[in-house]
Amino acid sequence: MVSILRRTIGSRLGENIISQFILTGFSHIAPFLLIPFFISTIGIEKYGVLALSIGLGAYFLCIFEWGFSISNVKAIVEARENPDAITQVVSGTFWAKSFLITLLCPIYLLLVFYVPLLLTHKSLFILGYFWVIGTTSNLSWLYRAMEDMKRVAQITLVVKLFALSPIFFVVRDETDYVWPMVFYSLEAWSATLLSWRIAYKRYGVRLLAPNLSLVFSMLKSSYPFFVSSIFARIYQLSGVLILGFSAGEATAGLYNVAEKLYNAYASFALPLVSHVFYPYFSRIKELKRITTLILSAVVLNTILLVTIGGASFVFLPMFFPDIASSIQVPFLLFLLVLAIAVPSELLGFPMLGILGGNTLVIRTTIMASLVYTLGLICIYILDVLSVPTAILCLLLANTAALIGRWHYIVLIKKRKIIQE
């Protein structure tokens, strides 16, 4: 195991892991600093509204992504030395996303103008759609498929530094709660334009004219990955929306603060699975080495979570003195979720995928979504819906996915399941 890990550190995989850490580290330093700033300026209620706009946008973002970041990996890996083939994949993906953006725009606007809570803050939610379009148009998925995470890190560092810094000077009180979304949108579009420019220079990528047959072909081939991702989003992103609509914006704000802290760690661990490990595993296809890396990642993840949990009793009161007591238990519960979610993700497309079990990943994701939905229905009926109980439903969902994936891996290794 030690020799494999030593080789990994000095390899392209090691470079991509380091780049991923740099990328996500900087990406979440700003939000970590912004949370107490927002609470002290726009207040917890308006911060909850901002969180709702991002949460709603994340659902549409998941639809626009359509699983392309996973399904395109194999195509890009095979076309690594062929600029024309890469251009074909990139153009097809762009026009497929454009089709979905156009198709769903009226639905989004209907929600904004007919749901009272959204209508009250319509400027914020309309800006949120521009943020979603800018985010989904980014070519970061291409650099990940090319195992060029250094490029993504460079783009993100530069853009976030210049696009988000003005927030600290513009936002002064609760009437300025729309401005953060203005700068989030500016960040998204700046990163997107820069990613296309670098892709053109580095890989010779061009945007071809729309081809409907290619668009529908890509939508069809990526559909299984979309199903998996959309069901995953049901139990990953629903908490803030459900609490916001049922318990109020302030409760949604408290949930989002704890969730942001959770995401600060999750964004280190989970993107390694889809952005680094999955492309790498797809290329090497060495089961023994993959198993060693997964076990090492799980052990390291557990040690880090225990350390962070203990340290939270110090840093939460330090950074969030006014709400530390309200978010301590939710934050610890989120860490427990991560102890299950990281192994579950590693056993998903990276492990089951190379074993030919893509449909089984989708099946376990659907199962987890059903567990989460049933859990929420139960706590709502019993009138015990709160931040901690919503997180417990998330924990149950991830546990169900982990158990299901482990079960299928055991069956495949015993050859009781024959994969296509």
Short mmCIF file of C-alpha atoms in Angstrom, two decimals:
data_model
loop_
_atom_site.label_atom_id
_atom_site.label_comp_id
_atom_site.label_asym_id
_atom_site.label_seq_id
_atom_site.Cartn_x
_atom_site.Cartn_y
_atom_site.Cartn_z
CA MET A 1 0.00 0.00 0.00
CA VAL A 2 2.81 2.42 0.92
CA SER A 3 4.58 1.88 -2.42
CA ILE A 4 1.36 2.51 -4.36
CA LEU A 5 0.67 5.70 -2.43
CA ARG A 6 4.27 6.86 -2.96
CA ARG A 7 3.93 6.36 -6.73
CA THR A 8 0.58 8.12 -6.71
CA ILE A 9 1.94 11.28 -5.06
CA GLY A 10 4.50 11.76 -7.83
CA SER A 11 2.11 10.96 -10.68
CA ARG A 12 -0.39 12.94 -12.73
CA LEU A 13 -3.05 11.69 -10.30
CA GLY A 14 -1.07 13.21 -7.43
CA GLU A 15 -0.80 16.53 -9.27
CA ASN A 16 -4.54 16.53 -9.94
CA ILE A 17 -5.31 15.75 -6.30
CA ILE A 18 -3.11 18.64 -5.15
CA SER A 19 -4.73 20.96 -7.71
CA GLN A 20 -8.16 19.86 -6.51
CA PHE A 21 -7.23 20.71 -2.93
CA ILE A 22 -5.92 24.13 -3.95
CA LEU A 23 -9.01 24.75 -6.07
CA THR A 24 -11.58 23.79 -3.47
CA GLY A 25 -9.59 25.29 -0.63
CA PHE A 26 -9.64 28.76 -2.13
CA SER A 27 -13.19 28.28 -3.44
CA HIS A 28 -14.43 27.85 0.12
CA ILE A 29 -12.23 30.33 1.95
CA ALA A 30 -14.35 33.11 0.44
CA PRO A 31 -17.74 31.57 1.42
CA PHE A 32 -16.36 30.79 4.90
CA LEU A 33 -15.43 34.46 5.32
CA LEU A 34 -18.66 35.63 3.70
CA ILE A 35 -21.00 33.74 6.06
CA PRO A 36 -20.31 35.81 9.21
CA PHE A 37 -20.12 38.92 7.01
CA PHE A 38 -23.56 38.24 5.53
CA ILE A 39 -25.09 37.46 8.92
CA SER A 40 -23.82 40.75 10.33
CA THR A 41 -24.92 42.82 7.31
CA ILE A 42 -27.99 41.36 5.54
CA GLY A 43 -29.07 39.24 8.55
CA ILE A 44 -29.91 35.56 8.93
CA GLU A 45 -33.35 35.91 7.29
CA LYS A 46 -32.11 37.55 4.09
CA TYR A 47 -29.19 35.14 4.09
CA GLY A 48 -31.79 32.37 4.12
CA VAL A 49 -33.46 33.92 1.05
CA LEU A 50 -30.09 34.02 -0.71
CA ALA A 51 -29.57 30.36 0.20
CA LEU A 52 -33.00 29.51 -1.23
CA SER A 53 -32.14 31.17 -4.55
CA ILE A 54 -28.90 29.18 -4.77
CA GLY A 55 -30.69 25.98 -3.76
CA LEU A 56 -33.36 26.40 -6.43
CA GLY A 57 -30.71 27.27 -9.01
CA ALA A 58 -28.75 24.14 -8.07
CA TYR A 59 -31.71 21.95 -9.09
CA PHE A 60 -31.85 23.55 -12.54
CA LEU A 61 -28.07 23.37 -12.76
CA CYS A 62 -28.26 19.62 -12.19
CA ILE A 63 -30.74 19.29 -15.07
CA PHE A 64 -28.58 21.38 -17.40
CA GLU A 65 -25.50 19.34 -16.53
CA TRP A 66 -27.44 16.17 -17.54
CA GLY A 67 -24.62 13.95 -16.31
CA PHE A 68 -22.28 15.16 -19.07
CA SER A 69 -19.36 15.63 -16.67
CA ILE A 70 -19.41 11.86 -16.09
CA SER A 71 -20.59 10.48 -19.44
CA ASN A 72 -18.13 12.60 -21.44
CA VAL A 73 -15.11 11.32 -19.54
CA LYS A 74 -14.70 8.18 -21.66
CA ALA A 75 -15.19 10.09 -24.94
CA ILE A 76 -12.61 12.73 -24.00
CA VAL A 77 -10.10 10.16 -22.72
CA GLU A 78 -10.33 8.29 -26.04
CA ALA A 79 -10.06 11.55 -28.05
CA ARG A 80 -7.24 13.03 -25.98
CA GLU A 81 -4.94 13.50 -28.99
CA ASN A 82 -7.66 14.41 -31.50
CA PRO A 83 -8.69 18.10 -31.40
CA ASP A 84 -11.53 17.56 -33.90
CA ALA A 85 -13.06 14.79 -31.79
CA ILE A 86 -12.74 16.90 -28.62
CA THR A 87 -14.39 19.83 -30.44
CA GLN A 88 -17.26 17.54 -31.46
CA VAL A 89 -17.89 16.48 -27.84
CA VAL A 90 -17.58 20.02 -26.48
CA SER A 91 -19.89 21.50 -29.14
CA GLY A 92 -22.47 18.75 -28.72
CA THR A 93 -22.46 19.29 -24.96
CA PHE A 94 -22.80 23.07 -25.31
CA TRP A 95 -25.78 22.88 -27.66
CA ALA A 96 -27.44 20.14 -25.59
CA LYS A 97 -27.19 22.36 -22.51
CA SER A 98 -28.45 25.35 -24.51
CA PHE A 99 -31.48 23.30 -25.55
CA LEU A 100 -32.25 22.44 -21.92
CA ILE A 101 -31.72 26.05 -20.77
CA THR A 102 -34.19 27.33 -23.38
CA LEU A 103 -36.70 24.57 -22.66
CA LEU A 104 -36.77 25.14 -18.89
CA CYS A 105 -36.58 28.95 -18.83
CA PRO A 106 -40.42 29.37 -18.95
CA ILE A 107 -40.81 26.87 -16.09
CA TYR A 108 -38.31 28.76 -13.95
CA LEU A 109 -40.05 32.08 -14.66
CA LEU A 110 -43.45 30.55 -13.80
CA LEU A 111 -42.07 29.50 -10.42
CA VAL A 112 -40.64 32.95 -9.78
CA PHE A 113 -43.83 34.83 -10.67
CA TYR A 114 -46.40 32.43 -9.17
CA VAL A 115 -44.78 31.25 -5.93
CA PRO A 116 -45.33 34.06 -3.39
CA LEU A 117 -41.99 33.70 -1.60
CA LEU A 118 -40.07 33.77 -4.89
CA LEU A 119 -42.15 36.63 -6.28
CA THR A 120 -41.31 38.77 -3.25
CA HIS A 121 -37.63 38.45 -4.15
CA LYS A 122 -37.99 38.08 -7.93
CA SER A 123 -34.90 40.14 -8.80
CA LEU A 124 -32.72 37.79 -6.77
CA PHE A 125 -34.18 34.63 -8.32
CA ILE A 126 -34.01 35.96 -11.89
CA LEU A 127 -30.36 36.81 -11.35
CA GLY A 128 -29.99 33.28 -10.00
CA TYR A 129 -30.94 31.89 -13.40
CA PHE A 130 -28.16 33.90 -15.05
CA TRP A 131 -25.78 32.49 -12.45
CA VAL A 132 -26.91 28.96 -13.33
CA ILE A 133 -26.42 29.53 -17.08
CA GLY A 134 -22.93 30.93 -16.52
CA THR A 135 -21.98 28.05 -14.26
CA THR A 136 -23.21 25.26 -16.54
CA SER A 137 -21.49 26.78 -19.60
CA ASN A 138 -18.07 26.44 -17.97
CA LEU A 139 -15.65 23.95 -19.55
CA SER A 140 -14.16 22.80 -16.25
CA TRP A 141 -15.52 19.29 -17.00
CA LEU A 142 -13.24 19.17 -20.08
CA TYR A 143 -10.10 19.93 -18.05
CA ARG A 144 -11.13 17.28 -15.52
CA ALA A 145 -11.60 14.69 -18.25
CA MET A 146 -8.18 15.65 -19.63
CA GLU A 147 -6.77 15.25 -16.10
CA ASP A 148 -5.67 18.88 -16.22
CA MET A 149 -7.03 20.05 -12.86
CA LYS A 150 -4.22 22.60 -12.57
CA ARG A 151 -5.97 24.61 -15.30
CA VAL A 152 -9.29 24.62 -13.41
CA ALA A 153 -7.52 25.72 -10.24
CA GLN A 154 -5.80 28.60 -12.01
CA ILE A 155 -9.03 29.85 -13.60
CA THR A 156 -10.95 29.63 -10.33
CA LEU A 157 -8.30 31.36 -8.23
CA VAL A 158 -8.03 34.34 -10.57
CA VAL A 159 -11.75 34.82 -11.15
CA LYS A 160 -12.90 34.40 -7.55
CA LEU A 161 -10.30 36.83 -6.27
CA PHE A 162 -11.43 39.63 -8.59
CA ALA A 163 -15.16 38.88 -8.82
CA LEU A 164 -16.06 38.26 -5.16
CA SER A 165 -13.84 40.79 -3.37
CA PRO A 166 -16.19 43.75 -4.10
CA ILE A 167 -18.93 42.07 -1.99
CA PHE A 168 -17.17 43.27 1.17
CA PHE A 169 -17.40 46.88 -0.03
CA VAL A 170 -20.84 46.91 -1.66
CA VAL A 171 -23.01 44.94 0.79
CA ARG A 172 -23.82 47.11 3.82
CA ASP A 173 -27.25 46.17 5.18
CA GLU A 174 -30.24 43.88 4.55
CA THR A 175 -31.41 45.93 1.55
CA ASP A 176 -28.25 44.83 -0.30
CA TYR A 177 -29.09 41.11 -0.22
CA VAL A 178 -29.42 40.94 -4.04
CA TRP A 179 -25.86 42.16 -4.67
CA PRO A 180 -24.15 38.87 -3.72
CA MET A 181 -25.96 37.13 -6.58
CA VAL A 182 -24.79 39.87 -8.96
CA PHE A 183 -21.19 39.08 -8.09
CA TYR A 184 -21.80 35.30 -8.11
CA SER A 185 -23.11 35.69 -11.66
CA LEU A 186 -20.13 37.85 -12.61
CA GLU A 187 -17.81 35.18 -11.25
CA ALA A 188 -19.58 32.38 -13.13
CA TRP A 189 -19.57 34.16 -16.49
CA SER A 190 -15.98 35.37 -16.15
CA ALA A 191 -14.78 31.83 -15.36
CA THR A 192 -16.78 30.44 -18.29
CA LEU A 193 -15.36 32.88 -20.85
CA LEU A 194 -11.85 32.27 -19.57
CA SER A 195 -12.30 28.48 -19.68
CA TRP A 196 -13.39 28.65 -23.35
CA ARG A 197 -10.48 30.90 -24.29
CA ILE A 198 -7.91 28.60 -22.68
CA ALA A 199 -9.56 25.49 -24.20
CA TYR A 200 -9.25 27.08 -27.64
CA LYS A 201 -5.57 27.85 -27.14
CA ARG A 202 -4.63 24.63 -25.33
CA TYR A 203 -6.73 21.98 -27.10
CA GLY A 204 -7.85 23.73 -30.28
CA VAL A 205 -11.50 23.56 -29.17
CA ARG A 206 -13.97 25.43 -31.38
CA LEU A 207 -17.74 25.84 -31.22
CA LEU A 208 -19.38 24.08 -34.17
CA ALA A 209 -22.81 24.90 -35.59
CA PRO A 210 -25.79 23.23 -33.85
CA ASN A 211 -26.46 19.64 -34.86
CA LEU A 212 -29.80 18.37 -33.57
CA SER A 213 -29.01 14.72 -34.16
CA LEU A 214 -25.81 15.07 -32.13
CA VAL A 215 -27.64 16.97 -29.40
CA PHE A 216 -30.31 14.32 -28.95
CA SER A 217 -27.73 11.56 -29.20
CA MET A 218 -25.75 13.10 -26.35
CA LEU A 219 -28.87 13.63 -24.26
CA LYS A 220 -29.81 9.99 -24.75
CA SER A 221 -26.35 8.59 -23.96
CA SER A 222 -26.00 10.74 -20.82
CA TYR A 223 -29.52 10.04 -19.55
CA PRO A 224 -28.51 7.24 -17.11
CA PHE A 225 -25.95 9.54 -15.48
CA PHE A 226 -28.53 12.33 -15.32
CA VAL A 227 -30.98 10.07 -13.51
CA SER A 228 -28.32 9.20 -10.96
CA SER A 229 -27.32 12.83 -10.40
CA ILE A 230 -30.86 14.23 -10.18
CA PHE A 231 -31.91 11.64 -7.61
CA ALA A 232 -28.72 12.35 -5.68
CA ARG A 233 -29.59 16.05 -5.69
CA ILE A 234 -32.99 15.27 -4.17
CA TYR A 235 -31.38 14.30 -0.89
CA GLN A 236 -28.32 16.54 -1.20
CA LEU A 237 -30.01 19.86 -1.96
CA SER A 238 -33.60 19.62 -0.72
CA GLY A 239 -32.96 20.47 2.92
CA VAL A 240 -32.65 24.24 2.58
CA LEU A 241 -35.64 24.46 0.19
CA ILE A 242 -37.93 22.35 2.37
CA LEU A 243 -36.99 24.19 5.56
CA GLY A 244 -37.25 27.55 3.80
CA PHE A 245 -40.78 26.97 2.54
CA SER A 246 -42.07 25.17 5.66
CA ALA A 247 -40.15 26.72 8.58
CA GLY A 248 -39.20 30.15 7.25
CA GLU A 249 -36.18 31.95 5.83
CA ALA A 250 -34.37 32.24 9.18
CA THR A 251 -34.43 28.46 9.71
CA ALA A 252 -33.23 27.96 6.16
CA GLY A 253 -30.43 30.40 6.91
CA LEU A 254 -29.29 28.45 10.00
CA TYR A 255 -29.41 25.19 8.05
CA ASN A 256 -27.40 26.74 5.23
CA VAL A 257 -24.70 28.04 7.59
CA ALA A 258 -24.14 24.52 8.96
CA GLU A 259 -24.38 23.12 5.42
CA LYS A 260 -21.80 25.63 4.12
CA LEU A 261 -19.34 24.45 6.75
CA TYR A 262 -20.14 20.88 5.77
CA ASN A 263 -19.65 21.77 2.09
CA ALA A 264 -16.30 23.38 2.87
CA TYR A 265 -15.03 19.89 3.66
CA ALA A 266 -17.26 17.97 1.24
CA SER A 267 -15.93 20.04 -1.63
CA PHE A 268 -12.45 18.72 -0.89
CA ALA A 269 -13.49 15.09 -0.71
CA LEU A 270 -16.42 14.51 -3.07
CA PRO A 271 -15.04 16.27 -6.20
CA LEU A 272 -11.98 14.02 -5.97
CA VAL A 273 -14.32 11.16 -6.78
CA SER A 274 -15.91 12.53 -9.97
CA HIS A 275 -13.25 15.05 -11.05
CA VAL A 276 -10.03 13.16 -10.31
CA PHE A 277 -10.52 9.51 -9.32
CA TYR A 278 -13.18 8.60 -11.88
CA PRO A 279 -11.19 9.79 -14.95
CA TYR A 280 -8.03 8.22 -13.50
CA PHE A 281 -9.71 4.89 -12.66
CA SER A 282 -11.31 4.82 -16.11
CA ARG A 283 -7.86 5.08 -17.65
CA ILE A 284 -5.83 2.62 -15.52
CA LYS A 285 -8.52 -0.03 -14.77
CA GLU A 286 -6.31 -1.72 -12.15
CA LEU A 287 -8.69 -3.11 -9.54
CA LYS A 288 -6.03 -3.78 -6.89
CA ARG A 289 -4.62 -0.27 -7.08
CA ILE A 290 -8.08 1.27 -7.13
CA THR A 291 -9.11 -0.69 -4.04
CA THR A 292 -5.99 0.46 -2.17
CA LEU A 293 -6.63 4.10 -3.04
CA ILE A 294 -10.27 3.86 -1.96
CA LEU A 295 -9.39 2.26 1.39
CA SER A 296 -6.71 4.89 2.01
CA ALA A 297 -9.16 7.67 1.18
CA VAL A 298 -11.78 6.28 3.59
CA VAL A 299 -9.29 5.99 6.47
CA LEU A 300 -7.95 9.49 5.89
CA ASN A 301 -11.47 10.87 5.62
CA THR A 302 -12.46 9.37 8.99
CA ILE A 303 -9.38 10.76 10.76
CA LEU A 304 -9.97 14.24 9.34
CA LEU A 305 -13.65 14.26 10.30
CA VAL A 306 -12.93 13.30 13.90
CA THR A 307 -10.29 16.05 14.09
CA ILE A 308 -12.62 18.68 12.60
CA GLY A 309 -15.45 17.61 14.93
CA GLY A 310 -13.28 18.19 17.98
CA ALA A 311 -11.96 21.50 16.67
CA SER A 312 -15.48 22.76 15.90
CA PHE A 313 -16.07 23.44 19.61
CA VAL A 314 -13.38 26.10 19.29
CA PHE A 315 -13.75 27.61 15.80
CA LEU A 316 -17.57 27.82 15.65
CA PRO A 317 -17.85 30.19 18.67
CA MET A 318 -14.85 32.09 17.30
CA PHE A 319 -16.31 32.74 13.82
CA PHE A 320 -20.06 32.62 14.62
CA PRO A 321 -20.47 33.91 18.19
CA ASP A 322 -24.15 34.80 17.77
CA ILE A 323 -25.34 31.48 16.31
CA ALA A 324 -22.66 28.96 17.39
CA SER A 325 -24.96 27.22 19.85
CA SER A 326 -27.64 26.84 17.15
CA ILE A 327 -25.36 25.28 14.54
CA GLN A 328 -23.02 23.11 16.68
CA VAL A 329 -25.23 19.99 16.67
CA PRO A 330 -26.25 20.36 12.98
CA PHE A 331 -22.59 20.73 12.02
CA LEU A 332 -21.59 17.56 13.91
CA LEU A 333 -24.47 15.70 12.26
CA PHE A 334 -23.27 16.89 8.86
CA LEU A 335 -19.80 15.52 9.66
CA LEU A 336 -21.43 12.17 10.44
CA VAL A 337 -23.14 12.35 7.05
CA LEU A 338 -19.73 12.87 5.43
CA ALA A 339 -18.34 9.80 7.20
CA ILE A 340 -20.91 7.81 5.22
CA ALA A 341 -21.18 9.92 2.03
CA VAL A 342 -17.50 9.79 1.05
CA PRO A 343 -17.24 5.95 1.11
CA SER A 344 -20.61 5.78 -0.65
CA GLU A 345 -19.40 8.06 -3.46
CA LEU A 346 -16.16 6.10 -3.81
CA LEU A 347 -18.11 2.87 -4.20
CA GLY A 348 -20.33 4.52 -6.84
CA PHE A 349 -19.11 5.28 -10.36
CA PRO A 350 -15.39 4.90 -9.56
CA MET A 351 -15.71 1.33 -8.20
CA LEU A 352 -19.02 0.00 -9.52
CA GLY A 353 -18.42 1.90 -12.77
CA ILE A 354 -15.21 0.04 -13.62
CA LEU A 355 -16.94 -3.22 -12.66
CA GLY A 356 -19.63 -2.49 -15.24
CA GLY A 357 -22.24 -1.54 -12.68
CA ASN A 358 -23.36 1.92 -13.81
CA THR A 359 -27.02 0.89 -13.66
CA LEU A 360 -26.48 -0.34 -10.10
CA VAL A 361 -25.13 3.07 -9.07
CA ILE A 362 -28.31 4.62 -10.43
CA ARG A 363 -30.45 2.02 -8.65
CA THR A 364 -28.83 2.71 -5.26
CA THR A 365 -29.13 6.47 -5.79
CA ILE A 366 -32.85 6.15 -6.47
CA MET A 367 -33.19 3.96 -3.39
CA ALA A 368 -31.41 6.60 -1.27
CA SER A 369 -33.70 9.33 -2.64
CA LEU A 370 -36.76 7.30 -1.70
CA VAL A 371 -35.40 6.77 1.82
CA TYR A 372 -34.79 10.51 2.15
CA THR A 373 -38.24 11.43 0.82
CA LEU A 374 -40.01 8.92 3.10
CA GLY A 375 -38.00 10.21 6.05
CA LEU A 376 -39.04 13.80 5.37
CA ILE A 377 -42.69 12.78 4.99
CA CYS A 378 -42.55 10.99 8.34
CA ILE A 379 -40.99 13.87 10.27
CA TYR A 380 -43.41 16.30 8.63
CA ILE A 381 -46.44 14.18 9.57
CA LEU A 382 -45.10 13.76 13.11
CA ASP A 383 -44.54 17.55 13.27
CA VAL A 384 -40.87 17.19 14.18
CA LEU A 385 -39.39 18.86 11.09
CA SER A 386 -36.28 20.78 12.14
CA VAL A 387 -32.69 21.31 11.10
CA PRO A 388 -31.35 18.24 13.01
CA THR A 389 -34.14 15.89 11.85
CA ALA A 390 -33.70 16.98 8.22
CA ILE A 391 -29.98 16.15 8.49
CA LEU A 392 -30.80 12.75 10.03
CA CYS A 393 -32.88 11.97 6.93
CA LEU A 394 -29.82 12.83 4.85
CA LEU A 395 -27.74 10.47 6.98
CA LEU A 396 -30.24 7.63 6.45
CA ALA A 397 -30.21 8.22 2.69
CA ASN A 398 -26.43 8.06 2.42
CA THR A 399 -26.34 4.96 4.62
CA ALA A 400 -28.84 3.25 2.34
CA ALA A 401 -26.70 4.09 -0.72
CA LEU A 402 -23.52 2.84 0.96
CA ILE A 403 -25.04 -0.48 2.02
CA GLY A 404 -26.60 -1.01 -1.41
CA ARG A 405 -23.38 -0.32 -3.30
CA TRP A 406 -21.29 -2.52 -1.04
CA HIS A 407 -23.82 -5.31 -1.49
CA TYR A 408 -23.66 -5.08 -5.29
CA ILE A 409 -19.86 -5.00 -5.32
CA VAL A 410 -19.76 -8.20 -3.27
CA LEU A 411 -22.24 -9.85 -5.63
CA ILE A 412 -20.30 -8.80 -8.73
CA LYS A 413 -17.05 -10.13 -7.31
CA LYS A 414 -18.78 -13.42 -6.57
CA ARG A 415 -20.07 -13.31 -10.18
CA LYS A 416 -23.67 -13.52 -9.08
CA ILE A 417 -24.42 -10.47 -11.23
CA ILE A 418 -23.42 -10.35 -14.89
CA GLN A 419 -22.98 -6.77 -16.09
CA GLU A 420 -23.52 -5.68 -19.64
#
